[in-house]
Short mmCIF file of N, CA and C in Angstrom, two decimals:
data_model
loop_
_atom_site.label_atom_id
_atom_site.label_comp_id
_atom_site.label_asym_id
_atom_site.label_seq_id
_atom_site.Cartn_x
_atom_site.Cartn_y
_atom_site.Cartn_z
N UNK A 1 125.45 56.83 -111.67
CA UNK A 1 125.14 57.00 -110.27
C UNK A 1 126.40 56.99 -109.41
N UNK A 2 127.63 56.49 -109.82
CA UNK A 2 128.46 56.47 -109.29
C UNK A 2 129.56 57.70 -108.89
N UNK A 3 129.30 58.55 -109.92
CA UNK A 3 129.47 59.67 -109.96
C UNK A 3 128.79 60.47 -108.12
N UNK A 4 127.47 60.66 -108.83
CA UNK A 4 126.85 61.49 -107.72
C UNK A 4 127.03 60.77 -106.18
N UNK A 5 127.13 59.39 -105.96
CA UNK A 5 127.58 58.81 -104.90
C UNK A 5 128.77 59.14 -104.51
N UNK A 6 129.90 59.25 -105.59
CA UNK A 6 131.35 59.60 -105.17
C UNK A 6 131.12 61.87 -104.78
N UNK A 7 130.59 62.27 -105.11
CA UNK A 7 130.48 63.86 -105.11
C UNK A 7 129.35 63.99 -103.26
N UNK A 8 128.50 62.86 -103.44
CA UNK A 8 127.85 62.83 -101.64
C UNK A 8 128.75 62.52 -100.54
N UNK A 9 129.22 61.67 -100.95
CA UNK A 9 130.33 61.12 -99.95
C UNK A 9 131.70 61.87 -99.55
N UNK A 10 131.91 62.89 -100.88
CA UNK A 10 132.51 63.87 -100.64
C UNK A 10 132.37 65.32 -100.23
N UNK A 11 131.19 65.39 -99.99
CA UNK A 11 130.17 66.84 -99.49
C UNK A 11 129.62 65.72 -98.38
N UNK A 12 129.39 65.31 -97.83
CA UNK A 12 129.23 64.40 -96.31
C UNK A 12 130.37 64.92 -95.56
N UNK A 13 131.50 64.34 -95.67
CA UNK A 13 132.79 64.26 -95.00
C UNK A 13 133.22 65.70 -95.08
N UNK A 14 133.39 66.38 -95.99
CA UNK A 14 133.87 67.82 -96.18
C UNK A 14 132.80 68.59 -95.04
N UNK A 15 131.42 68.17 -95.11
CA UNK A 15 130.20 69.16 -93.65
C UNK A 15 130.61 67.98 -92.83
N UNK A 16 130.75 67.44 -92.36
CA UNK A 16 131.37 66.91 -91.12
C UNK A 16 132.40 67.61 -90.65
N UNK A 17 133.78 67.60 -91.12
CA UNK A 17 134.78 68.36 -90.85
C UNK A 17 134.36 69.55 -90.41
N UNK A 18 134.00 70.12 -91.82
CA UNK A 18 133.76 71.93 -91.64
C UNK A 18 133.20 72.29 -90.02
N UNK A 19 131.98 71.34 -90.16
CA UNK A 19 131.42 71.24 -88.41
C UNK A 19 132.07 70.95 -87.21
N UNK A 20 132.55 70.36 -87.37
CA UNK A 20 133.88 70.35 -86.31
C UNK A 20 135.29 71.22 -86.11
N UNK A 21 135.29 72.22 -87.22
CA UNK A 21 135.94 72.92 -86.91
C UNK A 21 135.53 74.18 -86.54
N UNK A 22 134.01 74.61 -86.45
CA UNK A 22 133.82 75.66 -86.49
C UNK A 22 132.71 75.82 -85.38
N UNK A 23 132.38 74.36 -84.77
CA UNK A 23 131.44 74.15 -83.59
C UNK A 23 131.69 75.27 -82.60
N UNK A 24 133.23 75.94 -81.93
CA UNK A 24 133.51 76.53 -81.10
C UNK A 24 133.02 78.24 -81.78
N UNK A 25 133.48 78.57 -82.57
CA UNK A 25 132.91 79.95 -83.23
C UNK A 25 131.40 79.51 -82.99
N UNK A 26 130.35 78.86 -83.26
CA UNK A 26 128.97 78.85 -83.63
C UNK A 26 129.19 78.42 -81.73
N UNK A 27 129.09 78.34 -81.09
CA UNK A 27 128.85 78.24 -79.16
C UNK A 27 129.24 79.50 -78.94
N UNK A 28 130.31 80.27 -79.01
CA UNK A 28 130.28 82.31 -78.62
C UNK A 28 129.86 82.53 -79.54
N UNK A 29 129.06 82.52 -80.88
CA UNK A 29 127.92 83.11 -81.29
C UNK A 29 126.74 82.73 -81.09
N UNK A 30 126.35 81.89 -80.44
CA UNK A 30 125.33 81.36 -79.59
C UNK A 30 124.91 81.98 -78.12
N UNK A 31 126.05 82.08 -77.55
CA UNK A 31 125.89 82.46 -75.74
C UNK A 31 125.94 84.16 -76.12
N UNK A 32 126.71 84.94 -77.07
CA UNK A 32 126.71 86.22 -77.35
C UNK A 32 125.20 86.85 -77.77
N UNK A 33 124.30 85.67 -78.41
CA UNK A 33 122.92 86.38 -79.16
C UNK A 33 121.90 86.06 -77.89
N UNK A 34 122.20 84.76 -77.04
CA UNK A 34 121.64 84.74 -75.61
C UNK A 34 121.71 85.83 -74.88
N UNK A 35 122.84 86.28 -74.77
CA UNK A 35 123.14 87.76 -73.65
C UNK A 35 122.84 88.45 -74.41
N UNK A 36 122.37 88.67 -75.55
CA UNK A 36 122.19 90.12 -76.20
C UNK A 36 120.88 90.13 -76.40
N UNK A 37 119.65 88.97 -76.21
CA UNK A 37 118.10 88.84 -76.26
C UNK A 37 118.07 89.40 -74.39
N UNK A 38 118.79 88.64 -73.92
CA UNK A 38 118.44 89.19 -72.37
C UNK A 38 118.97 90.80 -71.94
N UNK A 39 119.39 91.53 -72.70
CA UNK A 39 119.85 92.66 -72.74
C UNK A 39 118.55 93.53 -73.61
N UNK A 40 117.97 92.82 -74.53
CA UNK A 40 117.07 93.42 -75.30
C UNK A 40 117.43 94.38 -76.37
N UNK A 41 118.85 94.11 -76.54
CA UNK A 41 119.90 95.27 -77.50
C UNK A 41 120.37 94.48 -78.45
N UNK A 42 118.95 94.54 -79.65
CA UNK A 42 119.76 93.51 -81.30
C UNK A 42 121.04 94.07 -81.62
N UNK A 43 121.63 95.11 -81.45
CA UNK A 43 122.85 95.64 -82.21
C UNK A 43 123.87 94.73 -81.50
N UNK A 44 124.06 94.02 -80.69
CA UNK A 44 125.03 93.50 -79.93
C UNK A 44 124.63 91.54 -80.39
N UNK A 45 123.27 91.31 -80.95
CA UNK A 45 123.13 90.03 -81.68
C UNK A 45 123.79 90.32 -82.97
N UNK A 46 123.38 91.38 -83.82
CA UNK A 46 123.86 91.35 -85.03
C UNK A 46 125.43 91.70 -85.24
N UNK A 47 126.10 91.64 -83.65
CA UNK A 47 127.07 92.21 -84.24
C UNK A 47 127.65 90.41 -84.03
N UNK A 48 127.23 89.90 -83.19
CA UNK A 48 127.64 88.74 -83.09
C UNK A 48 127.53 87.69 -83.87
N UNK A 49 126.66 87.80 -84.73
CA UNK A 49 126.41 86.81 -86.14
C UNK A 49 127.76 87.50 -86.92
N UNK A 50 127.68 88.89 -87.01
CA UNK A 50 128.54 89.52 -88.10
C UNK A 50 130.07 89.09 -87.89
N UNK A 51 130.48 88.72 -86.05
CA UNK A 51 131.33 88.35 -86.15
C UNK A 51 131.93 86.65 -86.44
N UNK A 52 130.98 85.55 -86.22
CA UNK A 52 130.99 84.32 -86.28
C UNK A 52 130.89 84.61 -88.41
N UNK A 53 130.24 84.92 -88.81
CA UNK A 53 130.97 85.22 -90.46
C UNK A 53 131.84 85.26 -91.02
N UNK A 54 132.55 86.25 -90.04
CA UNK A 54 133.61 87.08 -90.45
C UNK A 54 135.01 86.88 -89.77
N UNK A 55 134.99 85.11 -88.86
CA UNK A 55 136.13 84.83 -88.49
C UNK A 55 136.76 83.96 -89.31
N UNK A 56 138.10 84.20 -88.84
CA UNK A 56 139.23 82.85 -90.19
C UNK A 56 138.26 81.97 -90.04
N UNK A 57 138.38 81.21 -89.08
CA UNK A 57 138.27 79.49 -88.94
C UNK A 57 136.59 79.19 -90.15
N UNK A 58 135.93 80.40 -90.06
CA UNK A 58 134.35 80.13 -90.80
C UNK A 58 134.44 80.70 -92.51
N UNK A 59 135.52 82.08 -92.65
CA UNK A 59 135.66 82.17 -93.81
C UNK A 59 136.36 80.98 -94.57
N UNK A 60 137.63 80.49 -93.91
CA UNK A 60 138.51 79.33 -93.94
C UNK A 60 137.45 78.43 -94.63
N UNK A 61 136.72 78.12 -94.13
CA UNK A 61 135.59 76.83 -94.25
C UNK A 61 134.34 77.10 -95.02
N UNK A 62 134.56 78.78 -95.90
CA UNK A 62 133.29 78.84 -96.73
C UNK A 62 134.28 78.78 -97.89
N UNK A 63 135.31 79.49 -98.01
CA UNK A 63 136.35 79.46 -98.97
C UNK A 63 136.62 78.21 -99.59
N UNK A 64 137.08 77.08 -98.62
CA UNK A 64 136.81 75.86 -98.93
C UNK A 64 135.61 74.87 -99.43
N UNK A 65 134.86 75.47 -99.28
CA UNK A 65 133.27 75.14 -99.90
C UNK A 65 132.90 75.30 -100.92
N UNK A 66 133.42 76.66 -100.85
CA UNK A 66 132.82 76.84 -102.37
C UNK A 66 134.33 76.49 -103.45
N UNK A 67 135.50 76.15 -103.22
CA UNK A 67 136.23 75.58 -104.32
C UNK A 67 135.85 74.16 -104.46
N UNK A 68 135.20 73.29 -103.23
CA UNK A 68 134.64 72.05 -103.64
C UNK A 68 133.75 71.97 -104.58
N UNK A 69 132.69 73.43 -104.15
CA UNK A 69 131.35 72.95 -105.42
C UNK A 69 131.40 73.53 -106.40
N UNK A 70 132.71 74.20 -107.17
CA UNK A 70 132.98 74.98 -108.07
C UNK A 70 133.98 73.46 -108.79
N UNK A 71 134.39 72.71 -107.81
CA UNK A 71 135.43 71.82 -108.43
C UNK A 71 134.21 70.46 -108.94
N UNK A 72 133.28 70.22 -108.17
CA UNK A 72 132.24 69.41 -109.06
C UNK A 72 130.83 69.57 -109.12
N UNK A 73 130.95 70.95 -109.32
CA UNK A 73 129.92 72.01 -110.38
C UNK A 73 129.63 71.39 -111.67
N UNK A 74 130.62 71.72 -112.55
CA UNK A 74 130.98 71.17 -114.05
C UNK A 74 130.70 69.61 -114.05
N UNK A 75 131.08 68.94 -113.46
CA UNK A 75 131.02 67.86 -113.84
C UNK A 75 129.47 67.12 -113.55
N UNK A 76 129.14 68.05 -112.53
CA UNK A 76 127.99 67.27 -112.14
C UNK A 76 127.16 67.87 -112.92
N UNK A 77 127.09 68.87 -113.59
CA UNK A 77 126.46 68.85 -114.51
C UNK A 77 125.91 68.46 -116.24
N UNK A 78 127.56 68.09 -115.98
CA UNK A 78 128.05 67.48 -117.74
C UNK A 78 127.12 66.05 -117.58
N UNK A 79 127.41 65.37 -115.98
CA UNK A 79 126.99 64.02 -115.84
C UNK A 79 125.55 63.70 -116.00
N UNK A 80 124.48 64.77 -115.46
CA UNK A 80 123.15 65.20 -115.86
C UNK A 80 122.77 65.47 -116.90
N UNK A 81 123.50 66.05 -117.86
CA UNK A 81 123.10 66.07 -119.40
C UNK A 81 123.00 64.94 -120.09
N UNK A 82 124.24 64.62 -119.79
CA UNK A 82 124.76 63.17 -120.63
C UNK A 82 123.38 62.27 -120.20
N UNK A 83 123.04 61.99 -118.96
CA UNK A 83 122.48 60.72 -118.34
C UNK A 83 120.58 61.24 -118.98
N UNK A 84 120.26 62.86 -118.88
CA UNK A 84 119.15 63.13 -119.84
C UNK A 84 119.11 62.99 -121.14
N UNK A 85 120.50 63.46 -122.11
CA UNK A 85 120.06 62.75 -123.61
C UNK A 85 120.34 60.89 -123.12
N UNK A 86 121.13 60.26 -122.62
CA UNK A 86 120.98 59.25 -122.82
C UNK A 86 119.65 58.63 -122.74
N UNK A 87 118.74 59.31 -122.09
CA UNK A 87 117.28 58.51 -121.73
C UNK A 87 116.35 59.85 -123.01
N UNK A 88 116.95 59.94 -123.66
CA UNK A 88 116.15 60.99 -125.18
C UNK A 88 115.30 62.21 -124.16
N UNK A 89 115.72 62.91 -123.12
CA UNK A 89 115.28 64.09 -122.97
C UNK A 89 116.27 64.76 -123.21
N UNK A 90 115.59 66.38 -122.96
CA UNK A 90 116.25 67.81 -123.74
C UNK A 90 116.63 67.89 -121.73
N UNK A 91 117.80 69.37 -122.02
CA UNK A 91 118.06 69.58 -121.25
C UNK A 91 117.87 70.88 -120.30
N UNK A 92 116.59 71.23 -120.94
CA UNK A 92 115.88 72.34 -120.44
C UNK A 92 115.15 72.53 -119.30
N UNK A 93 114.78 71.39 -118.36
CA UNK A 93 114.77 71.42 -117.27
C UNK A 93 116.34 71.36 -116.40
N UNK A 94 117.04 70.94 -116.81
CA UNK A 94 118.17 71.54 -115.97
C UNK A 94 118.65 72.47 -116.37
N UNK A 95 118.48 73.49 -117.42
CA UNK A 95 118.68 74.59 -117.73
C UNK A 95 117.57 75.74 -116.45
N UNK A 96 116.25 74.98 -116.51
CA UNK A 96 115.20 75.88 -116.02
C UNK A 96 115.76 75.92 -114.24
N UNK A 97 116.14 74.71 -113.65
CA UNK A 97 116.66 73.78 -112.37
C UNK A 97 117.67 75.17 -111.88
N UNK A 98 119.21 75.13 -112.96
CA UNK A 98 119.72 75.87 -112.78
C UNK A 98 119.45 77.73 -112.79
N UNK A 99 118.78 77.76 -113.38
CA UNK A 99 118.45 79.54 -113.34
C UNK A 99 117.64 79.81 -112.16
N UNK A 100 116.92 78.69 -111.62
CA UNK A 100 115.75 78.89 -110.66
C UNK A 100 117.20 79.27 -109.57
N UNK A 101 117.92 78.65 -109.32
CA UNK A 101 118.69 78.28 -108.23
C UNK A 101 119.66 79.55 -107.89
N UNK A 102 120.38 80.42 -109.48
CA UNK A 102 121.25 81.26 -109.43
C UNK A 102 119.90 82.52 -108.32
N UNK A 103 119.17 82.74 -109.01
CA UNK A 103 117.58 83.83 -108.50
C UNK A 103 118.11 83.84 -107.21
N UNK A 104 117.66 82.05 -106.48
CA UNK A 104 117.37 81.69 -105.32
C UNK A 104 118.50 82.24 -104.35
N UNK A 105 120.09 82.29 -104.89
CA UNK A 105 121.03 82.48 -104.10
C UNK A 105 121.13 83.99 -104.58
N UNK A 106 120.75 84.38 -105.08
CA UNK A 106 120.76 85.89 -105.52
C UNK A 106 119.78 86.74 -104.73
N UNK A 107 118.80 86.71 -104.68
CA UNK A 107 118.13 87.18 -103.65
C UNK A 107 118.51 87.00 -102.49
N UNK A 108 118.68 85.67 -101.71
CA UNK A 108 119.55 84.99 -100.38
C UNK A 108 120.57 86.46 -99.99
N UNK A 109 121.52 86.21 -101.10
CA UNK A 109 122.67 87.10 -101.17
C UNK A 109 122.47 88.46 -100.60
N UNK A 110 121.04 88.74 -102.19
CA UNK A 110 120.95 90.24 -101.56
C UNK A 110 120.14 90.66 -100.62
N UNK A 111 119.40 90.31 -99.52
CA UNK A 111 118.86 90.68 -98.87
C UNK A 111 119.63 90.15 -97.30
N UNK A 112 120.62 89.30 -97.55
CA UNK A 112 121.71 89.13 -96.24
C UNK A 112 122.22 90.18 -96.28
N UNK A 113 122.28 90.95 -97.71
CA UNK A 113 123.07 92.72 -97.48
C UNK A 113 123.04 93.24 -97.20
N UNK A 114 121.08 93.09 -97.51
CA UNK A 114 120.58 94.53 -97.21
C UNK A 114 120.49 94.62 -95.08
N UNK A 115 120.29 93.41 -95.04
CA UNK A 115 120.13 92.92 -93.70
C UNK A 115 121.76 93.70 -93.23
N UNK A 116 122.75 94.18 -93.09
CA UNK A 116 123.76 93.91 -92.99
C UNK A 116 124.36 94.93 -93.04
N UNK A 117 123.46 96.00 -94.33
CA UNK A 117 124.06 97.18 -94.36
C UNK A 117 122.87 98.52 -93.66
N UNK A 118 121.62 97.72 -93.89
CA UNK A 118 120.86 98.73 -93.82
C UNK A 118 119.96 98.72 -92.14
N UNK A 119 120.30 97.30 -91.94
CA UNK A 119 119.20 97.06 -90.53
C UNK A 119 119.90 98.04 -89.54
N UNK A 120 121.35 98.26 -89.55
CA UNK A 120 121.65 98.73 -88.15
C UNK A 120 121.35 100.61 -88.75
N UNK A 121 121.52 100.88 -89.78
CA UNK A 121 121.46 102.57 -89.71
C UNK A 121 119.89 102.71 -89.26
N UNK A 122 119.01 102.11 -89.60
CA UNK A 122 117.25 102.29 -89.29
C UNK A 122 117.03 102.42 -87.43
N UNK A 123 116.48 103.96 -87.84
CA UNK A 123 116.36 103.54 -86.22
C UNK A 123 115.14 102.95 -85.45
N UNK A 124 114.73 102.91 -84.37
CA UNK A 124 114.14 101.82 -83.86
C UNK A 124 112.72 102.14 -84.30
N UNK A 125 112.01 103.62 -84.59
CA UNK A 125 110.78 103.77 -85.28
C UNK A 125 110.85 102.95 -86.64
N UNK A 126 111.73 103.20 -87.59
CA UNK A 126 111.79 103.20 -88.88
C UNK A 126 111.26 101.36 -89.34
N UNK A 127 112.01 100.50 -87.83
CA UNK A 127 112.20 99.11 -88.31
C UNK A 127 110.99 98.47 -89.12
N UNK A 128 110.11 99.09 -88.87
CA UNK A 128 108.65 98.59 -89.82
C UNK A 128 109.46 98.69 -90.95
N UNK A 129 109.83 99.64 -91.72
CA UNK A 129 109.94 99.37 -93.08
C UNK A 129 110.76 98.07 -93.67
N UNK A 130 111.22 97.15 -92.89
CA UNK A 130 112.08 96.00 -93.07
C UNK A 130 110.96 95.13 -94.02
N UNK A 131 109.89 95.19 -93.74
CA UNK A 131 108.72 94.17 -94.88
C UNK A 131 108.80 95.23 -96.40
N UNK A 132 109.41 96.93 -96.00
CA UNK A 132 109.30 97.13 -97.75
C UNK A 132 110.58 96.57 -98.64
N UNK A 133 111.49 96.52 -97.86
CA UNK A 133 112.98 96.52 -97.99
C UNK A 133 112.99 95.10 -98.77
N UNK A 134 112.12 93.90 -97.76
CA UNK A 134 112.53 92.80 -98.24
C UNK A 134 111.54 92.16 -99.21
N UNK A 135 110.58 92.78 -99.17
CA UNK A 135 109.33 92.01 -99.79
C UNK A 135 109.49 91.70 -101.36
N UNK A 136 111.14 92.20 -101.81
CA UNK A 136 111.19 92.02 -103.63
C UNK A 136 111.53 90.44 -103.19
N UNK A 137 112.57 90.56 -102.65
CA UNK A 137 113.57 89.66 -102.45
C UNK A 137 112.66 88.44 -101.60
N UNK A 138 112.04 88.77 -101.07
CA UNK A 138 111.09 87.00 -99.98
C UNK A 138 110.42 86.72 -101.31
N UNK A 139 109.98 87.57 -102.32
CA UNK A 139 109.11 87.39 -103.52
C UNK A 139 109.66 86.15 -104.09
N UNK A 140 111.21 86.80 -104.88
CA UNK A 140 111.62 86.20 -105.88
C UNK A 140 112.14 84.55 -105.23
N UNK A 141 112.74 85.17 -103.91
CA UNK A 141 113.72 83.73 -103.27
C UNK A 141 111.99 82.56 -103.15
N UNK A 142 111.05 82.51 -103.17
CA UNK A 142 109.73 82.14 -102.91
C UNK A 142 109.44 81.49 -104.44
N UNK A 143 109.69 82.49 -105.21
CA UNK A 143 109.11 81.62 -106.56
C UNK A 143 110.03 81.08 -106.58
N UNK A 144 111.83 81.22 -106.64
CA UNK A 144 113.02 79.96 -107.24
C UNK A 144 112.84 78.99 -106.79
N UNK A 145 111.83 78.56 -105.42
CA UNK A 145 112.54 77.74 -104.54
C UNK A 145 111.25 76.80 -105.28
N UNK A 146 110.27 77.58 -105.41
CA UNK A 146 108.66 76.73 -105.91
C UNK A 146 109.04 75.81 -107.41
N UNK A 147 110.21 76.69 -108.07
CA UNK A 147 110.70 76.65 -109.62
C UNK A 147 111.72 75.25 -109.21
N UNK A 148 112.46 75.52 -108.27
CA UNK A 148 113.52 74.82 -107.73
C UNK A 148 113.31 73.60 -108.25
N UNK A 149 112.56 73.29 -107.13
CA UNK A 149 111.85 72.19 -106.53
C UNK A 149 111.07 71.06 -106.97
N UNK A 150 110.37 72.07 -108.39
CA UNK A 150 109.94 71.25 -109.04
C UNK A 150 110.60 70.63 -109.94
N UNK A 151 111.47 71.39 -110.20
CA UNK A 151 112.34 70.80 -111.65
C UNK A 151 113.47 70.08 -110.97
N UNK A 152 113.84 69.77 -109.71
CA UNK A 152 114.94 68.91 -109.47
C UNK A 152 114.20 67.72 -109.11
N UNK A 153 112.41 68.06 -108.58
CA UNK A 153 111.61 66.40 -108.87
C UNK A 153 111.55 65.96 -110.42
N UNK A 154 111.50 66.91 -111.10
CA UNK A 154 111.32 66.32 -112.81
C UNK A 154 112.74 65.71 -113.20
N UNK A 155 113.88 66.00 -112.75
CA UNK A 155 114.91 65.97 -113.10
C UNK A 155 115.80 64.42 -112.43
N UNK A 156 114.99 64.36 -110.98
CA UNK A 156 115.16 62.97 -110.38
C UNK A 156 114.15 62.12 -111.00
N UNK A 157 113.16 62.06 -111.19
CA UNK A 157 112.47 61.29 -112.19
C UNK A 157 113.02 60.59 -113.61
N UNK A 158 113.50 61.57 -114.36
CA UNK A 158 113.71 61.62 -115.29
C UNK A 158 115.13 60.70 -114.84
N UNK A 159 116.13 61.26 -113.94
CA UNK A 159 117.71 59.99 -114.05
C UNK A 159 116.90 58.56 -113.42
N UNK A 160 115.93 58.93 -112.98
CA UNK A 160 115.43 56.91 -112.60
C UNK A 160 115.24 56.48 -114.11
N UNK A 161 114.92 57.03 -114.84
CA UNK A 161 114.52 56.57 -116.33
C UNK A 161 115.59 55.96 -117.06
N UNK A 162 114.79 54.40 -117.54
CA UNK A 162 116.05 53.82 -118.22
C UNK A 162 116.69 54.26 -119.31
N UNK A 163 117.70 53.91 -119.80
CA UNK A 163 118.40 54.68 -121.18
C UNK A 163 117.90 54.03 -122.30
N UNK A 164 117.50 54.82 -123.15
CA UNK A 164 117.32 54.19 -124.66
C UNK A 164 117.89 53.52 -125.26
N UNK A 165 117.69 52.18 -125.75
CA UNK A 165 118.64 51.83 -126.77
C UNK A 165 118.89 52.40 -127.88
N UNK A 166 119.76 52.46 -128.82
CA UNK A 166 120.36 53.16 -130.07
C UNK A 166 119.80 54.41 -129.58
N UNK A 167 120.45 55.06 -131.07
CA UNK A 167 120.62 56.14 -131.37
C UNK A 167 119.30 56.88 -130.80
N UNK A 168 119.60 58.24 -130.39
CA UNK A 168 118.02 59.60 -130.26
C UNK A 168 118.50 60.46 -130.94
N UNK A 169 117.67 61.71 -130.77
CA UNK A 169 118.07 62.39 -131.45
C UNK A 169 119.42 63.52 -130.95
N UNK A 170 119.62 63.06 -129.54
CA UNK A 170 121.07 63.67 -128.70
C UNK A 170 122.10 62.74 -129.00
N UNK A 171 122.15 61.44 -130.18
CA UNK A 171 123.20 61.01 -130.37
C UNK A 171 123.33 59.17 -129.56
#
């Protein structure tokens, strides 16, 4: 447990920071999507999300994000295996945990694209088709999250579980 306490405390403080550095980008992309609902002209909201994305100070601070959870990725997962054979389970719910999750950000991914590449060429008749465009992707991101969810409750269950004494069959 000491582990995952030391990896919270370090994803706490790291979204604290990040938030404070990027509070001023997220207020002019705030007052920009205000004036652009009272204008009634989405191309001037979406351009304003596109730009709060796409500034240093927010790439700066996703760049940095993701080398944190790439830096205790691995481990936090080695630490979950270990702590499931130690209590004699298999590790196929965090096998199932993890695949649900890659889906979940995969769809996320691709339909922020499609959002991104395709919303502004559609013109203003066409926008109905946005439910055909997305309806794979609300599908799949819908079941990972149902898949998610359950297996990171089976999976917190399972680390409350005390450890076996001697030997299992994980050693």
């Amino acid at each position: 447990w000491g582990f995952f306490l030391f990896s919270y405390i370090i994803n706490f403080v790291f979204n604290q920071l990040s938030g404070l550095f990027i509070q001023a980008d997220s207020l002019r992309m705030a007052q920009a999507i205000q004036s652009a609902e009272g204008n009634d002209d989405l191309s001037l909201a979406w351009a304003a999300l596109a730009d709060f994305f796409t500034s240093p100070t927010v790439l700066t601070v996703q760049i940095l994000s993701f080398i944190l959870s790439i830096a205790l990725f691995i481990p936090q997962l080695a630490v979950t295996a270990r702590r499931l054979h130690d209590s004699g389970h298999s590790i196929i719910g965090l096998v199932i945990s993890f695949v649900s999750y890659l889906v979940m950000m995969g769809a996320l991914a691709l339909a922020g694209y499609k959002v991104f590449t395709e919303y502004a060429m559609l013109e203003a008749a066409d926008r109905n088709v946005i439910e055909e465009i997305f309806a794979p992707y609300v599908i799949a991101f819908v079941c990972s999250v149902f898949i998610f969810f359950w297996t990171s409750l089976y999976l917190f269950i399972m680390m409350l579980m005390p450890g076996k004494p001697g030997a299992n069959k994980y050693g």
